[in-house]
Tab-separated table of C-alpha atoms in Angstrom:
chain	number	residue	atom	x	y	z
A	1	MET	CA	29.394	-18.161	-13.042
A	2	SER	CA	25.638	-17.411	-13.976
A	3	ILE	CA	23.342	-13.371	-13.863
A	4	VAL	CA	20.307	-13.781	-12.754
A	5	VAL	CA	17.369	-11.598	-11.932
A	6	PHE	CA	14.473	-12.971	-9.817
A	7	GLY	CA	11.652	-10.753	-8.404
A	8	VAL	CA	7.845	-9.361	-9.383
A	9	ASN	CA	6.403	-6.957	-11.307
A	10	HIS	CA	2.587	-6.363	-12.782
A	11	ARG	CA	1.948	-8.415	-14.319
A	12	THR	CA	3.104	-11.334	-12.023
A	13	GLY	CA	1.860	-10.422	-8.444
A	14	PRO	CA	-1.517	-8.433	-7.177
A	15	LEU	CA	-0.613	-4.405	-5.639
A	16	ALA	CA	-1.389	-6.627	-2.555
A	17	LEU	CA	1.573	-8.528	-2.511
A	18	LEU	CA	3.885	-5.767	-4.795
A	19	GLU	CA	3.555	-3.233	-1.844
A	20	ARG	CA	5.034	-5.547	0.674
A	21	VAL	CA	8.065	-6.251	-1.294
A	22	THR	CA	8.901	-2.696	-2.017
A	23	ILE	CA	12.105	-1.278	-0.894
A	24	ALA	CA	11.845	2.401	-0.258
A	25	ASP	CA	14.967	5.069	-1.288
A	26	ASP	CA	16.452	4.899	1.989
A	27	ALA	CA	16.297	1.466	2.628
A	28	ILE	CA	18.503	0.736	-0.236
A	29	ALA	CA	21.662	0.724	0.572
A	30	LYS	CA	20.953	-1.432	3.504
A	31	THR	CA	19.309	-4.216	1.446
A	32	VAL	CA	22.534	-4.101	-0.902
A	33	HIS	CA	24.462	-4.728	1.452
A	34	GLY	CA	22.144	-7.654	3.254
A	35	LEU	CA	21.710	-9.215	-0.387
A	36	MET	CA	25.887	-9.217	-0.320
A	37	SER	CA	26.738	-10.956	2.584
A	38	ARG	CA	24.251	-13.973	1.594
A	39	PRO	CA	26.997	-16.757	0.387
A	40	ASN	CA	25.269	-17.270	-2.881
A	41	LEU	CA	25.961	-13.643	-4.248
A	42	ARG	CA	28.886	-12.272	-5.752
A	43	GLU	CA	27.119	-8.643	-7.200
A	44	VAL	CA	23.736	-7.314	-6.766
A	45	VAL	CA	21.478	-3.907	-7.815
A	46	VAL	CA	17.841	-4.313	-6.362
A	47	LEU	CA	15.429	-2.298	-9.178
A	48	SER	CA	12.416	-0.988	-6.874
A	49	THR	CA	9.450	1.499	-8.291
A	50	CYS	CA	5.800	1.028	-8.453
A	51	ASN	CA	6.047	-1.715	-10.892
A	52	ARG	CA	8.369	-4.188	-10.158
A	53	THR	CA	10.896	-4.971	-7.097
A	54	GLU	CA	13.690	-6.891	-8.730
A	55	VAL	CA	17.072	-8.251	-7.210
A	56	TYR	CA	19.756	-8.469	-10.517
A	57	ALA	CA	22.794	-10.940	-9.325
A	58	VAL	CA	25.932	-12.528	-10.472
A	59	ALA	CA	25.865	-15.648	-8.450
A	60	GLU	CA	28.299	-19.081	-8.497
A	61	LYS	CA	25.855	-20.938	-9.525
A	62	PHE	CA	21.501	-20.149	-10.476
A	63	HIS	CA	20.080	-22.569	-7.985
A	64	GLY	CA	22.020	-21.504	-4.774
A	65	ALA	CA	21.212	-17.795	-5.793
A	66	TYR	CA	17.564	-18.670	-6.013
A	67	GLY	CA	17.657	-19.904	-2.991
A	68	ASP	CA	19.708	-17.071	-0.947
A	69	LEU	CA	16.484	-14.184	-3.395
A	70	ARG	CA	13.827	-16.815	-2.753
A	71	ASP	CA	14.664	-16.474	0.940
A	72	PHE	CA	15.375	-12.505	0.605
A	73	PHE	CA	11.808	-11.612	-0.669
A	74	CYS	CA	10.064	-14.338	2.318
A	75	ASP	CA	11.771	-12.225	4.763
A	76	LEU	CA	10.890	-8.516	3.198
A	77	GLY	CA	6.898	-9.143	2.585
A	78	GLY	CA	6.904	-12.076	5.308
A	79	PHE	CA	6.050	-15.048	3.118
A	80	SER	CA	5.985	-18.554	3.062
A	81	ALA	CA	7.540	-20.091	0.352
A	82	ASP	CA	4.350	-21.213	-0.848
A	83	GLU	CA	2.464	-18.008	-1.082
A	84	LEU	CA	5.923	-15.887	-2.393
A	85	ILE	CA	6.664	-18.545	-5.491
A	86	PRO	CA	3.598	-17.949	-7.222
A	87	HIS	CA	3.804	-14.063	-8.416
A	88	VAL	CA	7.846	-14.811	-9.308
A	89	TYR	CA	9.911	-14.471	-12.023
A	90	SER	CA	13.670	-15.527	-12.233
A	91	GLN	CA	15.903	-16.319	-14.721
A	92	HIS	CA	19.474	-16.708	-15.840
A	93	ASP	CA	22.424	-16.026	-18.570
A	94	ASP	CA	20.642	-14.519	-21.856
A	95	ALA	CA	17.339	-14.404	-20.077
A	96	ALA	CA	18.129	-12.661	-17.456
A	97	ILE	CA	20.710	-9.605	-19.867
A	98	SER	CA	16.705	-9.855	-22.597
A	99	HIS	CA	15.187	-8.989	-19.366
A	100	LEU	CA	16.478	-6.494	-18.147
A	101	PHE	CA	17.317	-4.684	-21.537
A	102	GLU	CA	13.186	-5.349	-22.256
A	103	VAL	CA	12.533	-3.138	-18.769
A	104	ALA	CA	15.043	0.050	-19.425
A	105	SER	CA	13.514	-0.250	-22.988
A	106	GLY	CA	10.147	0.119	-21.802
A	107	LEU	CA	8.428	-3.395	-23.053
A	108	ASP	CA	8.152	-5.181	-19.217
A	109	SER	CA	6.565	-1.743	-18.305
A	110	ALA	CA	2.841	-1.265	-16.900
A	111	VAL	CA	2.725	2.105	-19.551
A	112	LEU	CA	4.588	0.632	-22.807
A	113	GLY	CA	7.244	2.701	-23.459
A	114	GLU	CA	7.706	4.872	-20.465
A	115	SER	CA	10.152	7.316	-20.525
A	116	GLU	CA	10.765	6.728	-16.636
A	117	ILE	CA	12.057	3.279	-16.088
A	118	LEU	CA	14.923	4.251	-17.936
A	119	GLY	CA	16.556	6.618	-15.471
A	120	GLN	CA	15.096	4.354	-12.505
A	121	VAL	CA	17.421	1.103	-13.776
A	122	ARG	CA	20.595	3.950	-13.987
A	123	ILE	CA	20.128	5.047	-10.346
A	124	ALA	CA	19.278	2.095	-9.081
A	125	TRP	CA	22.721	0.789	-10.830
A	126	GLU	CA	24.554	3.507	-9.146
A	127	ARG	CA	23.228	3.434	-5.772
A	128	SER	CA	24.451	-0.334	-6.264
A	129	GLN	CA	28.260	0.586	-7.463
A	130	ARG	CA	28.313	3.177	-4.468
A	131	GLU	CA	27.230	0.419	-2.119
A	132	GLY	CA	29.785	-1.588	-3.895
A	133	GLY	CA	26.857	-4.103	-5.103
A	134	ALA	CA	27.883	-3.483	-8.210
A	135	LEU	CA	30.871	-4.535	-9.921
A	136	SER	CA	32.673	-5.908	-13.114
A	137	THR	CA	29.942	-7.758	-14.321
A	138	LEU	CA	26.661	-5.868	-13.688
A	139	ASN	CA	28.385	-2.780	-14.330
A	140	LEU	CA	28.722	-4.424	-17.998
A	141	LEU	CA	26.033	-5.326	-18.027
A	142	PHE	CA	24.201	-2.124	-16.583
A	143	ARG	CA	26.127	0.338	-18.966
A	144	HIS	CA	25.392	-1.949	-22.388
A	145	ALA	CA	21.293	-1.900	-20.770
A	146	ILE	CA	21.344	2.067	-20.383
A	147	GLU	CA	22.384	1.772	-23.916
A	148	THR	CA	19.477	-0.400	-25.286
A	149	GLY	CA	17.650	1.575	-23.553
A	150	LYS	CA	18.477	4.922	-25.293
A	151	ARG	CA	18.760	3.446	-28.595
A	152	ALA	CA	15.356	1.712	-28.012
A	153	ARG	CA	13.619	5.723	-28.014
A	154	THR	CA	15.668	7.064	-31.002
A	155	GLU	CA	15.851	4.086	-33.308
A	156	THR	CA	12.181	2.733	-32.819
A	157	SER	CA	8.531	3.704	-32.609
A	158	ILE	CA	9.020	3.261	-28.702
A	159	GLY	CA	9.336	7.055	-28.004
A	160	ARG	CA	6.428	7.971	-29.616
A	161	HIS	CA	4.445	6.442	-27.711
A	162	THR	CA	5.773	7.260	-24.379
A	163	ALA	CA	3.652	7.918	-21.323
A	164	SER	CA	4.430	7.381	-18.149
A	165	VAL	CA	2.583	5.957	-14.567
A	166	SER	CA	1.412	9.826	-13.372
A	167	HIS	CA	-0.031	10.694	-17.032
A	168	ALA	CA	-1.852	7.088	-17.231
A	169	ALA	CA	-2.817	8.221	-14.012
A	170	VAL	CA	-4.562	11.508	-15.326
A	171	ASP	CA	-6.317	9.356	-18.144
A	172	MET	CA	-7.773	7.511	-16.391
A	173	ALA	CA	-9.526	10.059	-14.012
A	174	ARG	CA	-10.037	11.961	-17.561
A	175	GLU	CA	-11.900	8.673	-18.736
A	176	ASN	CA	-13.851	7.819	-16.003
A	177	LEU	CA	-15.649	11.658	-15.409
A	178	GLY	CA	-15.358	12.409	-19.414
A	179	ALA	CA	-13.284	15.748	-18.244
A	180	ILE	CA	-11.336	17.003	-15.512
A	181	ASP	CA	-10.790	20.450	-16.497
A	182	GLY	CA	-13.757	22.010	-15.398
A	183	MET	CA	-12.757	20.744	-11.826
A	184	THR	CA	-11.055	20.876	-8.385
A	185	VAL	CA	-8.276	18.785	-7.922
A	186	LEU	CA	-6.323	17.951	-5.207
A	187	VAL	CA	-2.415	16.381	-5.590
A	188	VAL	CA	-1.374	14.584	-2.547
A	189	GLY	CA	2.525	14.790	-3.074
A	190	ALA	CA	5.040	16.436	-4.790
A	191	GLY	CA	8.048	13.511	-5.489
A	192	GLU	CA	8.843	12.760	-8.683
A	193	LEU	CA	5.416	10.939	-9.396
A	194	GLY	CA	3.528	13.958	-7.968
A	195	GLU	CA	5.195	16.262	-10.369
A	196	GLY	CA	4.609	13.690	-14.214
A	197	VAL	CA	0.975	14.101	-12.000
A	198	ASP	CA	0.585	17.958	-11.978
A	199	GLY	CA	2.399	18.397	-15.341
A	200	ALA	CA	-0.444	15.846	-16.919
A	201	LEU	CA	-3.124	18.078	-15.311
A	202	SER	CA	-1.631	21.597	-16.248
A	203	ARG	CA	-1.085	19.717	-19.931
A	204	ALA	CA	-5.053	18.702	-20.231
A	205	GLY	CA	-6.061	22.067	-19.231
A	206	THR	CA	-6.990	21.656	-15.514
A	207	GLU	CA	-7.375	25.309	-14.046
A	208	SER	CA	-8.375	24.488	-9.806
A	209	ILE	CA	-5.257	22.341	-8.752
A	210	THR	CA	-3.644	22.199	-5.171
A	211	VAL	CA	-0.505	20.639	-4.212
A	212	LEU	CA	-0.953	19.231	-0.749
A	213	ASN	CA	3.013	17.679	0.299
A	214	ARG	CA	4.405	17.288	3.731
A	215	THR	CA	7.137	19.421	2.884
A	216	VAL	CA	5.812	22.814	2.220
A	217	SER	CA	8.831	24.533	0.180
A	218	ARG	CA	8.900	21.272	-2.344
A	219	ALA	CA	4.918	21.469	-3.254
A	220	GLU	CA	5.481	25.075	-3.594
A	221	ALA	CA	8.075	24.714	-5.862
A	222	LEU	CA	6.415	22.418	-8.084
A	223	ALA	CA	3.016	24.435	-7.838
A	224	ASP	CA	5.535	27.425	-8.870
A	225	LYS	CA	6.060	25.739	-12.647
A	226	ILE	CA	2.417	25.163	-13.390
A	227	GLY	CA	0.349	28.520	-11.347
A	228	ALA	CA	-1.689	25.956	-8.531
A	229	ARG	CA	-2.606	26.384	-5.105
A	230	VAL	CA	-0.433	25.338	-2.193
A	231	SER	CA	-1.213	23.502	0.720
A	232	ASP	CA	0.296	21.889	4.283
A	233	PHE	CA	-0.316	18.186	5.786
A	234	GLU	CA	-2.231	19.442	7.811
A	235	SER	CA	-5.103	20.459	5.526
A	236	LEU	CA	-5.719	17.881	4.375
A	237	GLU	CA	-8.949	16.968	5.848
A	238	ASN	CA	-9.920	20.050	4.431
A	239	GLU	CA	-8.823	19.997	1.358
A	240	LEU	CA	-10.606	16.538	0.978
A	241	SER	CA	-13.804	18.005	1.398
A	242	THR	CA	-13.126	20.261	-1.611
A	243	ALA	CA	-12.164	18.310	-4.756
A	244	ASP	CA	-13.718	16.731	-6.674
A	245	VAL	CA	-10.614	14.782	-7.833
A	246	VAL	CA	-7.811	13.099	-5.792
A	247	LEU	CA	-4.496	12.034	-6.800
A	248	ALA	CA	-2.255	10.312	-4.448
A	249	CYS	CA	0.951	9.707	-5.102
A	250	THR	CA	3.295	10.117	-1.821
A	251	GLY	CA	6.506	8.093	-0.484
A	252	ALA	CA	5.084	7.932	2.823
A	253	GLY	CA	5.690	4.520	2.858
A	254	GLY	CA	1.625	3.506	3.812
A	255	VAL	CA	-1.889	4.765	4.290
A	256	ILE	CA	-2.636	8.574	4.866
A	257	ILE	CA	-6.474	8.890	3.984
A	258	ASP	CA	-7.778	6.206	6.184
A	259	HIS	CA	-11.629	5.213	5.870
A	260	GLU	CA	-12.148	6.824	9.215
A	261	LEU	CA	-10.599	10.133	7.825
A	262	MET	CA	-12.684	9.871	4.331
A	263	ALA	CA	-16.139	8.737	6.347
A	264	ARG	CA	-15.695	12.197	8.168
A	265	VAL	CA	-15.188	14.357	5.145
A	266	ARG	CA	-17.781	12.728	3.471
A	267	ASP	CA	-20.336	12.799	6.229
A	268	GLY	CA	-23.461	14.499	4.411
A	269	VAL	CA	-21.807	15.040	1.215
A	270	SER	CA	-23.646	13.617	-1.782
A	271	THR	CA	-21.545	15.187	-4.583
A	272	PRO	CA	-19.176	12.791	-5.933
A	273	LEU	CA	-15.298	12.004	-5.156
A	274	LEU	CA	-12.637	10.219	-7.340
A	275	VAL	CA	-9.754	8.928	-6.052
A	276	VAL	CA	-6.950	7.669	-7.917
A	277	ASP	CA	-3.620	6.057	-5.986
A	278	ILE	CA	-0.446	5.563	-7.560
A	279	ALA	CA	0.927	5.594	-4.527
A	280	LEU	CA	3.516	2.150	-3.864
A	281	PRO	CA	2.578	0.997	-0.438
A	282	ARG	CA	-0.740	2.634	-1.486
A	283	ASP	CA	-1.362	6.224	0.160
A	284	VAL	CA	-5.045	5.462	0.269
A	285	ALA	CA	-7.120	2.469	2.410
A	286	ALA	CA	-8.597	-0.283	-0.086
A	287	SER	CA	-12.396	0.459	2.204
A	288	VAL	CA	-12.724	3.689	1.586
A	289	ALA	CA	-13.851	2.933	-1.924
A	290	GLU	CA	-16.737	1.327	0.426
A	291	LEU	CA	-18.309	4.988	0.979
A	292	PRO	CA	-21.050	6.204	-0.700
A	293	GLY	CA	-20.132	8.348	-3.760
A	294	VAL	CA	-16.903	7.797	-3.726
A	295	THR	CA	-14.841	5.951	-7.024
A	296	LEU	CA	-11.023	4.256	-6.009
A	297	ARG	CA	-8.814	3.691	-8.538
A	298	ASP	CA	-5.555	2.342	-7.571
A	299	LEU	CA	-2.575	0.591	-9.813
A	300	ASP	CA	-4.394	-2.794	-10.151
A	301	HIS	CA	-6.995	-0.735	-12.205
A	302	LEU	CA	-4.539	1.373	-13.728
A	303	SER	CA	-3.123	-1.880	-14.769
A	304	GLU	CA	-6.096	-4.130	-16.064
A	305	GLU	CA	-6.936	-0.925	-18.215
A	306	LEU	CA	-3.516	-0.088	-19.733
A	307	SER	CA	-2.819	-3.898	-20.671
A	308	THR	CA	-6.166	-3.649	-22.629
A	309	ARG	CA	-5.240	-0.783	-24.460
A	310	ASN	CA	-1.353	-2.124	-25.154
A	311	LYS	CA	-2.187	-5.027	-27.155
A	312	PRO	CA	-2.636	-3.751	-30.734
A	313	LEU	CA	0.635	-0.968	-29.423
A	314	ARG	CA	2.715	-3.671	-28.082
A	315	LEU	CA	1.920	-5.594	-31.301
A	316	VAL	CA	3.740	-2.816	-33.110
A	317	ILE	CA	6.151	-1.776	-30.481
A	318	ASN	CA	7.233	-5.253	-30.854
A	319	CYS	CA	7.820	-5.447	-33.913
A	320	SER	CA	10.497	-2.444	-34.074
A	321	GLY	CA	12.097	-3.120	-31.066
A	322	ARG	CA	12.444	-6.796	-29.625
A	323	PHE	CA	16.238	-7.309	-32.433
A	324	ILE	CA	17.384	-4.138	-29.626
A	325	CYS	CA	16.477	-6.748	-26.675
A	326	ASP	CA	17.095	-9.838	-28.694
A	327	PRO	CA	19.947	-12.117	-26.179
A	328	THR	CA	20.795	-13.626	-29.396
A	329	ARG	CA	22.626	-9.732	-30.580
A	330	ALA	CA	23.430	-7.963	-27.848
A	331	GLY	CA	23.099	-10.720	-25.129
A	332	ARG	CA	25.720	-13.081	-26.105
A	333	MET	CA	27.637	-10.140	-27.223
A	334	ILE	CA	27.886	-9.493	-23.394
A	335	ARG	CA	28.218	-13.795	-22.673
A	336	ARG	CA	30.971	-13.580	-24.098
A	337	SER	CA	32.749	-10.722	-22.985
A	338	LEU	CA	31.623	-11.657	-19.786
A	339	ARG	CA	32.742	-15.324	-20.217
A	340	THR	CA	36.397	-13.950	-21.611
A	341	MET	CA	36.829	-11.511	-18.372
A	342	TRP	CA	35.701	-14.318	-16.354
A	343	CYS	CA	38.173	-16.249	-17.835
A	344	LEU	CA	41.022	-13.775	-17.207
A	345	ARG	CA	40.072	-13.448	-13.896
A	346	GLY	CA	39.683	-17.334	-12.655
A	347	ASP	CA	36.264	-17.407	-12.169
A	348	GLY	CA	35.455	-20.212	-15.033
C-alpha cells in the first residue's frame, strides 16, 4: 500500500494550465466518486484552490495510482500526457506525507504562511469523508496534517507573517498605484476571496468601495461590515466606468469581463485603470491588458511578485517550521501507525 499525491500548483504550472484543472466546489463530490471508481485508488481527497489542484490517494501500487491520476488530470484539462507531465508533481509515502504537512502549514503557498489553506485542507478532507473517499488511512493522515498546520502557527514564526491571497492582491494594487485610499474601488465577487479583499481594503483606509455580486443579499451582508456600497450584477458596465481599481474575485468559473465589455467602458476614457484578477478560472480576459490605459494583473503576476518577496522570509520560516513537517519525525510516526493498521486489516 502507498500514500500518493499528484497535482499541479502555482510553481509547477502557469495560470493558463491551472485554470483548466480547477475543480469547482459543486463538482468535488462527482470527482471523488469518479476517482474512487478507478482501479488502483482505494481512498482519495481532492484539494482545489486558487494555487493548486491536488489529489491525495491510497493505492495498492504507486505506479498504478500514478497512471490513474495522470489520466484523470489529462481528462480534466483536455491535455495529452506530454502536455501535462512537465507541470505536475507526484510523491509517495514519506514525501507525500511531508508535502501535505507543508501545504497545511502554509509553507507551500504562494503567500508564504497564509492562513486560508488550513481551512481549505480541512474542508477538502471533510468533503471526501462525506462522499466515502477518505477512509481510515487518509482520515489518520489528514487529522495529523490539520494538527501540524495548527502547531506551525502556534509554535513557530509562521503565524507572525500570516497573510492571504486577498491581502496580497490589495498590497499589489497599492504597490502599483502608490496609494488607493483616495480611489474608487470596485470589488467584483462577495465570496471568501471577496470578503478577504474587502477586509484588506477597509484596513488600508479605502473609503470608496463598491461590492458587486450576482447574489445581492450576499454583497449587502459583506458591504455592511465595512461600510461599502452595493451594486447588482446588471450594473457591471456602469460600475467599471467609474472605477479607478477593479478587484475581480468571483467563483463564476469563466470570464465575466471580456475584451468587448471593457472596450466599451474605456471608449474615450484616458484615466488609468488597474484591474487585479485573483479568480481561478480567470474573471477577466487576458486581452483586456491590450486596451489603452488598462493595467491587468492576475495570479501569475502575483506569484512572480511573491516569489521575490518571499525569499528572505522563507529562510526564516523554513528554519523554524521545517521540523514540524519533517517526514523523519511525524511522517514516520504516521507510517508506523499505518503499517500496523494495514497489517491488522491484511492489506500488507
